Short mmCIF file of C-alpha atoms in Angstrom, two decimals:
data_model
loop_
_atom_site.label_atom_id
_atom_site.label_comp_id
_atom_site.label_asym_id
_atom_site.label_seq_id
_atom_site.Cartn_x
_atom_site.Cartn_y
_atom_site.Cartn_z
CA MET A 170 76.86 78.10 81.91
CA ARG A 171 80.47 78.60 82.50
CA CYS A 172 80.11 82.64 81.25
CA LEU A 173 77.23 82.62 84.56
CA LYS A 174 79.23 81.45 86.81
CA PHE A 175 82.41 83.27 85.73
CA VAL A 176 80.29 86.41 85.93
CA PHE A 177 78.78 85.49 89.99
CA LEU A 178 82.21 85.08 90.79
CA LEU A 179 83.43 88.36 89.81
CA LEU A 180 80.28 89.48 91.86
CA PHE A 181 81.51 87.77 94.74
CA CYS A 182 85.10 89.29 94.58
CA PHE A 183 84.03 92.85 93.35
CA SER A 184 80.74 94.18 94.11
CA ASN A 185 80.70 96.74 96.94
CA ASN A 186 77.06 95.70 97.87
CA PHE A 187 77.25 91.75 97.37
CA CYS A 188 74.65 90.01 99.08
CA PHE A 189 76.05 85.88 100.32
CA SER A 190 72.54 84.87 101.17
CA ASN A 191 71.82 82.98 98.19
CA LEU A 192 75.07 81.17 98.34
CA ILE A 193 75.16 77.76 99.22
CA ALA A 194 77.92 76.66 101.61
CA SER A 195 79.41 73.09 101.31
CA SER A 196 82.38 71.11 102.44
CA SER A 197 83.57 67.77 102.50
CA ILE A 198 84.88 68.34 106.45
CA ASP A 199 83.04 68.28 109.31
CA PRO A 200 82.46 71.60 110.01
CA LYS A 201 81.76 70.87 113.89
CA SER A 202 85.54 70.13 114.16
CA LEU A 203 86.35 73.47 112.68
CA ILE A 204 84.06 75.85 113.98
CA SER A 205 85.46 78.12 116.95
CA ASP A 206 82.81 80.12 118.91
CA ASP A 207 84.99 81.52 121.26
CA ILE A 208 85.95 84.77 119.91
CA GLU A 209 85.42 87.32 122.11
CA PHE A 210 84.93 91.02 121.33
CA SER A 211 86.14 94.16 122.55
CA VAL A 212 87.20 97.71 121.47
CA CYS A 213 90.69 99.08 120.91
CA SER A 214 91.58 102.96 121.28
CA TYR A 215 94.79 104.54 122.64
CA GLN A 216 95.09 108.25 123.74
CA ASN A 217 98.96 109.27 123.20
CA GLU A 218 100.55 112.44 124.53
CA LYS A 219 102.40 114.12 121.69
CA ILE A 220 106.11 115.58 122.32
CA LYS A 221 105.97 119.42 120.86
CA CYS A 222 108.71 120.23 118.47
CA GLN A 223 109.46 123.37 116.65
CA PHE A 224 110.39 123.12 113.26
CA LEU A 225 112.49 126.09 112.00
CA CYS A 226 113.79 126.12 108.17
CA LEU A 227 116.66 128.16 108.27
CA ALA A 228 116.49 128.64 104.26
CA LYS A 229 114.73 130.85 102.57
CA ASN A 230 114.09 129.08 98.84
CA LYS A 231 110.89 126.72 97.92
CA PHE A 232 112.97 123.60 97.82
CA ALA A 233 113.97 123.53 101.47
CA LEU A 234 110.39 124.78 102.53
CA ASN A 235 108.99 121.76 100.44
CA LEU A 236 111.42 119.42 102.19
CA GLY A 237 110.64 120.67 105.56
CA LYS A 238 106.70 120.60 104.90
CA LEU A 239 107.26 116.79 103.78
CA ILE A 240 108.92 115.77 106.69
CA GLN A 241 106.73 117.49 108.81
CA ASP A 242 104.24 115.52 107.74
CA ASP A 243 106.22 112.20 107.87
CA LEU A 244 107.03 112.83 111.74
CA ASN A 245 103.22 113.87 112.29
CA SER A 246 102.04 110.95 110.94
CA THR A 247 103.68 109.10 113.79
CA ASP A 248 101.12 110.64 116.21
CA GLN A 249 104.27 110.94 118.51
CA LEU A 250 105.35 114.19 117.65
CA ASP A 251 103.47 117.74 116.98
CA ILE A 252 105.83 119.26 114.41
CA ASP A 253 104.96 123.21 113.98
CA LEU A 254 107.32 124.34 110.83
CA LYS A 255 107.87 127.78 110.61
CA LYS A 256 110.49 129.90 108.34
CA TYR A 257 113.37 131.68 110.11
CA ASN A 258 116.62 133.34 109.25
CA LYS A 259 118.99 132.17 112.03
CA SER A 260 119.22 129.82 114.59
CA LEU A 261 118.33 130.40 118.79
CA ASP A 262 119.89 131.16 121.45
CA LYS A 263 119.77 129.20 124.95
CA LYS A 264 117.59 131.84 126.39
CA VAL A 265 115.00 131.65 123.26
CA LEU A 266 115.12 127.77 123.99
CA SER A 267 114.54 128.09 127.90
CA LYS A 268 111.72 130.21 127.08
CA HIS A 269 109.99 127.47 124.69
CA PHE A 270 110.73 124.72 126.92
CA GLN A 271 108.42 126.59 129.36
CA LYS A 272 105.31 126.81 126.90
CA GLY A 273 105.99 123.18 126.47
CA ILE A 274 107.90 122.73 123.43
CA SER A 275 110.65 119.91 124.24
CA LEU A 276 112.34 119.80 120.71
CA PHE A 277 113.48 122.23 118.20
CA VAL A 278 114.49 120.89 114.72
CA PHE A 279 116.44 123.38 112.27
CA LEU A 280 117.00 122.49 108.64
CA SER A 281 119.62 124.58 107.05
CA GLU A 282 121.15 124.12 103.36
CA ASN A 283 124.39 124.56 102.34
CA LYS A 284 124.80 124.49 98.27
CA LYS A 285 128.58 124.14 98.27
CA LEU A 286 128.44 120.85 100.14
CA LYS A 287 127.67 117.63 98.50
CA GLU A 288 125.43 116.63 101.49
CA ASN A 289 123.45 120.02 100.82
CA ILE A 290 121.11 119.71 103.42
CA ASN A 291 121.71 119.97 107.55
CA ILE A 292 118.91 118.73 110.45
CA LYS A 293 120.13 119.66 113.85
CA ILE A 294 117.52 118.82 116.90
CA LYS A 295 117.97 120.55 120.26
CA ASP A 296 116.76 119.70 123.67
CA THR A 297 114.83 122.93 124.71
CA SER A 298 115.52 122.27 128.42
CA SER A 299 119.48 121.58 128.44
CA GLU A 300 120.34 122.89 124.57
CA GLU A 301 121.72 119.35 124.02
CA VAL A 302 122.04 118.56 120.43
CA LEU A 303 120.19 114.99 120.05
CA PHE A 304 120.81 114.83 116.14
CA ASP A 305 123.24 116.51 113.75
CA GLN A 306 123.62 115.08 110.31
CA ASN A 307 123.98 115.93 106.29
CA PHE A 308 122.26 114.64 103.97
CA LYS A 309 122.08 114.89 100.16
CA VAL A 310 119.15 115.40 98.59
CA ASP A 311 118.16 115.75 94.90
CA LYS A 312 115.78 118.39 94.09
CA LYS A 313 114.36 116.13 91.62
CA LYS A 314 113.71 113.53 94.20
CA VAL A 315 112.62 115.50 97.10
CA VAL A 316 109.78 113.17 98.19
CA LEU A 317 112.41 110.28 98.18
CA GLY A 318 115.04 112.92 100.21
CA ALA A 319 112.31 113.90 102.89
CA HIS A 320 111.34 110.29 103.59
CA GLU A 321 115.02 109.42 104.14
CA ILE A 322 115.57 112.15 106.52
CA SER A 323 112.59 111.40 108.38
CA SER A 324 113.73 107.76 108.73
CA LYS A 325 116.83 108.75 110.29
CA VAL A 326 115.44 111.86 112.53
CA LEU A 327 112.71 109.06 113.64
CA GLN A 328 115.13 106.26 114.43
CA ALA A 329 117.43 108.88 116.62
CA LEU A 330 114.52 110.07 118.76
CA THR A 331 112.36 106.72 119.12
CA GLY A 332 114.38 104.00 117.97
CA ASP A 333 111.73 103.32 114.93
CA ALA A 334 112.92 103.98 111.62
CA GLY A 335 109.02 104.15 110.64
CA PRO A 336 107.32 103.22 107.55
CA TYR A 337 108.70 106.16 104.95
CA LEU A 338 110.63 103.91 103.11
CA SER A 339 107.98 101.59 101.70
CA SER A 340 105.79 101.74 98.84
CA ILE A 341 101.66 101.36 98.20
CA ALA A 342 100.05 100.23 94.98
CA TYR A 343 96.36 100.66 94.37
CA CYS A 344 93.50 101.11 91.65
CA LYS A 345 92.04 104.14 90.34
CA VAL A 346 89.08 104.43 88.24
CA LEU A 347 89.61 106.55 85.49
CA ASN A 348 85.83 105.77 83.61
CA PRO A 349 83.35 103.04 83.58
CA ASN A 350 85.74 100.81 81.59
CA GLN A 351 89.19 101.47 82.79
CA LYS A 352 90.52 101.08 85.94
CA VAL A 353 94.67 102.06 86.27
CA VAL A 354 97.25 100.80 88.56
CA CYS A 355 99.60 103.08 90.27
CA VAL A 356 102.53 102.89 92.63
CA SER A 357 103.43 105.78 95.24
CA ASP A 358 105.23 106.24 98.59
CA TYR A 359 103.14 105.26 101.41
CA LEU A 360 101.76 108.64 101.98
CA CYS A 361 100.67 109.17 98.68
CA LYS A 362 102.62 112.61 97.95
CA GLN A 363 104.63 110.86 94.62
CA THR A 364 102.50 108.59 92.70
CA LYS A 365 102.52 107.31 89.25
CA THR A 366 100.58 105.16 87.01
CA VAL A 367 102.30 101.64 86.06
CA VAL A 368 99.68 99.76 84.39
CA ASP A 369 97.70 102.18 82.14
CA ALA A 370 95.68 99.69 80.12
CA LYS A 371 92.34 100.61 78.52
CA THR A 372 90.47 97.81 80.32
CA ILE A 373 90.06 96.99 83.93
CA ASN A 374 93.06 95.96 86.14
CA ILE A 375 92.38 95.08 89.73
CA ALA A 376 93.67 93.46 92.70
CA PRO A 377 97.47 94.48 92.61
CA ARG A 378 100.03 92.23 94.65
CA TRP A 379 103.68 92.59 95.55
CA HIS A 380 106.61 90.22 94.67
CA SER A 381 108.53 89.43 98.22
CA ARG A 382 111.43 90.35 96.56
CA LEU A 383 111.57 91.77 92.94
CA PRO A 384 110.07 95.17 91.92
CA ILE A 385 107.38 93.15 90.50
CA LEU A 386 103.68 93.82 90.68
CA TYR A 387 100.97 91.32 89.80
CA TYR A 388 97.45 92.12 89.05
CA SER A 389 94.45 91.04 87.42
CA GLN A 390 93.32 92.02 84.18
CA PHE A 391 89.53 91.90 82.47
CA THR A 392 89.19 90.30 79.09
CA ARG A 393 86.34 89.01 77.29
CA ARG A 394 86.65 85.60 78.28
CA ASN A 395 88.42 85.68 81.65
CA ASN A 396 90.17 87.47 84.46
CA ARG A 397 93.71 86.90 83.75
CA LEU A 398 96.87 87.40 85.86
CA MET A 399 99.43 89.87 84.74
CA ALA A 400 102.75 91.45 86.28
CA VAL A 401 104.48 94.27 85.60
CA ASP A 402 108.00 94.75 86.50
CA LEU A 403 108.85 98.53 87.57
CA ARG A 404 112.31 98.61 86.04
CA THR A 405 111.44 98.32 82.76
CA ARG A 406 107.85 98.87 82.52
CA ARG A 407 107.46 95.77 80.45
CA ARG A 408 104.28 93.64 81.13
CA LYS A 409 103.35 89.98 80.76
CA ILE A 410 100.68 87.52 81.19
CA VAL A 411 101.12 85.06 83.76
CA PHE A 412 97.97 83.07 83.62
CA SER A 413 95.14 83.22 81.69
CA TYR A 414 93.05 80.05 82.46
CA ASP A 415 89.34 79.85 82.24
CA GLY A 416 87.13 82.43 85.18
CA LEU A 417 89.67 83.94 87.84
CA ASN A 418 93.35 84.08 87.93
CA MET A 419 94.23 86.71 90.63
CA GLN A 420 95.36 87.44 94.39
CA PRO A 421 98.80 85.55 94.21
CA SER A 422 100.67 85.69 97.68
CA PHE A 423 104.25 85.33 97.94
CA SER A 424 106.56 83.01 100.22
CA LYS A 425 109.36 85.11 101.45
CA ASP A 426 111.77 84.08 99.24
CA GLY A 427 109.65 84.11 95.91
CA SER A 428 109.72 80.41 95.11
CA LYS A 429 106.08 79.62 96.21
CA ALA A 430 102.83 81.44 96.01
CA VAL A 431 99.14 80.52 96.64
CA LEU A 432 96.46 81.93 94.36
CA CYS A 433 93.15 82.07 93.30
CA LEU A 434 91.67 80.28 90.08
CA SER A 435 88.05 79.23 88.85
CA ALA A 436 88.66 77.14 86.26
CA GLY A 437 86.50 74.66 87.90
CA GLY A 438 83.57 77.08 88.35
CA ASN A 439 84.08 78.21 92.02
CA SER A 440 87.09 80.05 93.28
CA GLU A 441 89.60 77.69 95.06
CA LEU A 442 93.18 78.28 96.45
CA TYR A 443 95.92 76.91 94.65
CA LEU A 444 99.60 76.33 95.72
CA TYR A 445 102.51 77.34 92.75
CA ASP A 446 105.69 75.61 94.11
CA LYS A 447 109.01 76.39 91.58
CA LYS A 448 110.88 73.56 92.86
CA MET A 449 108.02 71.43 92.09
CA CYS A 450 107.56 73.00 88.86
CA GLN A 451 111.08 72.15 87.92
CA LYS A 452 111.10 68.76 89.14
CA ALA A 453 107.74 67.80 86.93
CA GLY A 454 109.26 69.68 83.95
CA LYS A 455 106.21 71.69 83.51
CA ARG A 456 103.77 74.32 85.40
CA VAL A 457 101.92 72.31 88.27
CA PHE A 458 99.53 73.86 90.88
CA LYS A 459 98.70 72.01 93.70
CA LYS A 460 95.11 72.25 94.71
CA LEU A 461 94.86 73.41 98.38
CA THR A 462 90.94 73.86 99.00
CA ARG A 463 88.26 71.42 98.03
CA ASN A 464 84.95 72.92 99.62
CA LYS A 465 82.98 74.14 96.48
CA GLY A 466 82.55 77.69 98.22
CA ASN A 467 84.24 80.68 96.46
CA ASN A 468 87.68 80.74 98.39
CA ILE A 469 89.74 84.27 97.67
CA SER A 470 92.18 86.78 99.36
CA PRO A 471 94.79 83.99 100.60
CA CYS A 472 97.75 85.19 102.74
CA LEU A 473 100.60 82.40 102.78
CA LEU A 474 102.07 82.58 106.15
CA PRO A 475 106.19 81.98 106.86
CA SER A 476 105.30 78.54 108.22
CA GLY A 477 103.53 77.40 105.01
CA ASN A 478 99.79 78.15 106.67
CA VAL A 479 97.12 79.88 104.27
CA ILE A 480 94.91 82.49 105.98
CA PHE A 481 92.31 83.06 103.43
CA CYS A 482 88.17 84.37 103.13
CA SER A 483 85.60 81.94 102.44
CA ASP A 484 81.86 81.40 101.90
CA TYR A 485 81.90 77.82 101.99
CA GLN A 486 80.75 76.95 105.94
CA THR A 487 78.20 79.61 106.62
CA GLY A 488 76.85 81.41 103.38
CA SER A 489 78.53 84.38 104.02
CA PRO A 490 82.22 85.34 104.06
CA GLN A 491 84.45 84.65 106.60
CA ILE A 492 88.01 83.95 107.40
CA PHE A 493 89.40 80.68 107.93
CA ILE A 494 93.12 79.30 108.11
CA LEU A 495 94.78 76.32 106.39
CA ASN A 496 97.23 74.08 108.05
CA ALA A 497 99.91 73.18 105.62
CA ARG A 498 100.78 69.86 107.61
CA THR A 499 97.75 68.68 108.50
CA LYS A 500 95.64 70.20 105.33
CA ARG A 501 92.62 71.14 108.21
CA VAL A 502 90.78 74.33 107.98
CA PHE A 503 89.89 76.17 110.85
CA ARG A 504 87.28 79.41 110.99
CA LEU A 505 89.30 82.53 112.58
CA THR A 506 85.93 84.52 112.83
CA ASN A 507 82.57 83.52 114.77
CA GLY A 508 80.29 82.92 111.57
CA ARG A 509 78.49 85.71 112.01
CA GLY A 510 77.94 88.81 109.67
CA TYR A 511 80.28 89.73 107.01
CA CYS A 512 84.00 89.02 107.15
CA ALA A 513 86.60 89.34 104.11
CA ALA A 514 89.77 90.60 102.53
CA PRO A 515 92.21 89.32 105.55
CA SER A 516 95.95 90.98 105.58
CA TYR A 517 98.87 89.38 107.62
CA CYS A 518 101.38 90.81 110.03
CA GLU A 519 104.46 88.49 110.68
CA LYS A 520 105.86 91.20 113.21
CA THR A 521 102.48 90.96 115.35
CA ASN A 522 101.46 87.39 113.92
CA SER A 523 97.78 89.06 113.63
CA ILE A 524 95.41 89.69 111.08
CA VAL A 525 93.34 92.40 109.73
CA TYR A 526 89.86 92.31 107.91
CA THR A 527 86.87 94.14 106.99
CA ARG A 528 83.52 93.36 109.09
CA ILE A 529 80.08 95.04 108.23
CA LEU A 530 79.03 96.50 111.81
CA ASN A 531 75.71 98.52 111.93
CA GLY A 532 75.82 98.85 108.38
CA ALA A 533 79.33 100.25 107.92
CA PHE A 534 82.34 98.02 106.65
CA GLN A 535 84.83 98.63 109.74
CA LEU A 536 88.43 97.16 110.48
CA PHE A 537 88.97 94.34 113.07
CA SER A 538 91.80 92.23 114.03
CA LEU A 539 93.05 89.08 115.44
CA ASN A 540 95.82 88.26 117.34
CA LEU A 541 96.89 84.81 116.06
CA ASN A 542 99.52 83.62 118.89
CA ASN A 543 96.75 81.57 120.80
CA LEU A 544 94.03 80.10 118.31
CA ASN A 545 92.42 78.65 121.45
CA ASN A 546 91.47 82.12 122.57
CA LEU A 547 90.72 84.39 119.94
CA GLN A 548 90.02 87.86 120.97
CA GLU A 549 88.89 90.08 118.35
CA LYS A 550 89.13 94.03 118.05
CA GLN A 551 87.45 96.65 116.67
CA MET A 552 89.77 99.08 115.36
CA THR A 553 87.95 101.67 113.41
CA PHE A 554 84.15 103.28 114.79
CA ASP A 555 83.22 105.96 112.51
CA ASN A 556 80.40 105.63 109.67
CA ALA A 557 82.74 105.43 106.78
CA ASP A 558 83.45 102.35 105.03
CA LYS A 559 86.41 100.68 105.23
CA ARG A 560 87.56 98.09 102.64
CA GLU A 561 90.84 96.15 101.75
CA PRO A 562 93.00 96.96 104.22
CA THR A 563 96.59 95.59 104.56
CA PHE A 564 99.02 95.84 107.55
CA SER A 565 102.56 97.98 107.23
CA GLU A 566 105.52 95.33 107.84
CA CYS A 567 105.84 97.25 111.41
CA GLY A 568 102.46 96.42 112.42
CA LYS A 569 101.54 99.82 113.65
CA TYR A 570 99.54 101.41 110.74
CA VAL A 571 97.36 99.72 108.12
CA ILE A 572 96.42 101.27 104.74
CA PHE A 573 92.80 100.53 102.98
CA SER A 574 90.10 102.38 101.09
CA HIS A 575 87.94 104.84 102.85
CA SER A 576 84.82 106.11 101.63
CA GLU A 577 83.05 108.68 103.92
CA ARG A 578 79.08 109.25 104.22
CA ASP A 579 77.29 111.96 103.56
CA SER A 580 73.45 111.94 104.41
CA LEU A 581 73.91 107.79 103.65
CA ALA A 582 75.37 108.29 100.71
CA LEU A 583 78.70 107.20 100.28
CA LYS A 584 81.72 109.50 98.87
CA VAL A 585 84.11 108.60 96.22
CA PRO A 586 86.52 106.20 97.80
CA GLN A 587 90.11 107.31 98.48
CA ILE A 588 93.14 105.85 99.83
CA ALA A 589 93.77 106.21 103.95
CA ILE A 590 96.01 105.33 106.76
CA LEU A 591 95.23 104.05 110.11
CA ASN A 592 97.43 104.43 112.71
CA LEU A 593 97.01 101.80 115.71
CA ASN A 594 98.72 103.77 117.94
CA SER A 595 96.25 106.61 118.49
CA GLY A 596 93.69 105.13 116.25
CA ARG A 597 93.90 108.01 113.61
CA ILE A 598 92.84 107.89 110.26
CA ARG A 599 94.44 110.44 107.63
CA VAL A 600 92.72 109.95 104.11
CA LEU A 601 95.93 110.40 101.81
CA THR A 602 94.41 110.93 98.17
CA SER A 603 91.81 113.38 96.85
CA GLY A 604 89.69 113.78 93.35
CA LYS A 605 86.80 112.22 91.55
CA GLU A 606 88.30 109.12 90.80
CA PRO A 607 87.73 106.11 93.06
CA LYS A 608 90.65 104.58 94.36
CA SER A 609 90.88 100.87 96.06
CA TYR A 610 92.85 97.68 96.62
CA PRO A 611 95.80 99.41 98.34
CA VAL A 612 98.68 96.59 99.19
CA TRP A 613 101.77 97.73 101.01
CA THR A 614 105.77 96.37 100.99
CA ASN A 615 108.23 97.75 102.85
CA LYS A 616 110.30 97.95 100.16
CA LEU A 617 111.66 101.29 98.24
CA PHE A 618 109.49 100.63 95.00
CA PHE A 619 108.00 103.80 94.20
CA THR A 620 111.17 105.66 93.22
CA VAL A 621 112.06 102.52 90.74
#
């Protein structure tokens, strides 16, 4: 019986075509006091006018051109700039700049190389209308770390032009299927230009989660008897078992200081949320978990907020997954979504105080968001509109981008899932990965861990 319950929970969490109609919703809390049916629906779409920029690489070698291409991709990803990269053998005089200004080109970006200097790359930006130098800085770029060098340059350039440093120095982790019996965990930069496998164990490894401060990645690993929680230190590549209780052990969400975490455990049969508090454990002299949910439903995907409140997904109330918030002070649970359809995989952004999640609409998984500033007047916004499936979204720290698993449809059939990024200002989706291996469970951190 325990084995059957474990398999059932695995289907709940991981099946791409799971149906929740047979789940029984139950709760010790009066549902009428928690349900919010006052959620309004609207769509959200933007169209920005891009600033046209001519990017000239004044160096002749492949290293400089590759660096320029990476910088171009970074700056174009904002959808604020339209960067056209060309190779050129000299700088431009004022008359040429003026002609380009008349053609609608506002900025010229120059990349030059000086092998004699320690800081071997120079980036200069000129206004075509006045020839005023807006940016002029030297950078040291290691040829073995060209992706990092490009992201560092892009961050400085965007900061100078817009006041925003961008997401360039952040990292993501995701899963990749090698064969039916092996799913590995990878870490990369935010555009998946530099990717490495950090967990290659010959089993199924899923649902990576970042520690809030340290270069440690948590993930769940399938064994013959359970789904245990593992951790890998990116500095040493050493792996260790964190929890290995019966059933599911997965999806820890950490406080900012790393001393607390909310995670999913299912040793009792269904998946409930538990709080791990380092101070509480030290006081008790043993590992202690405080049970947060007691609804006998399946509760997954917790997000521990700075306030101590917890966003999570559960099927306990309606029989299908919905998004809830648990008040840490009152212990009361409030449903954020309207109770209709399928809503899952919430991700929280502190800067905007909002969540992104996936909802089935007209047969496709679309991304939706809710701003949490006014829980009495929640307005659900649709963020994506094409017929591709979008799953497991994660916000960037700035709240301007969302990364997710993306599956395009071809004559009703789904293509191999890839990692994609959505620019919320423009509404544009860029698919970042390729290949025949399905990718899933992307998670974002603002830390520079892909270089560790």
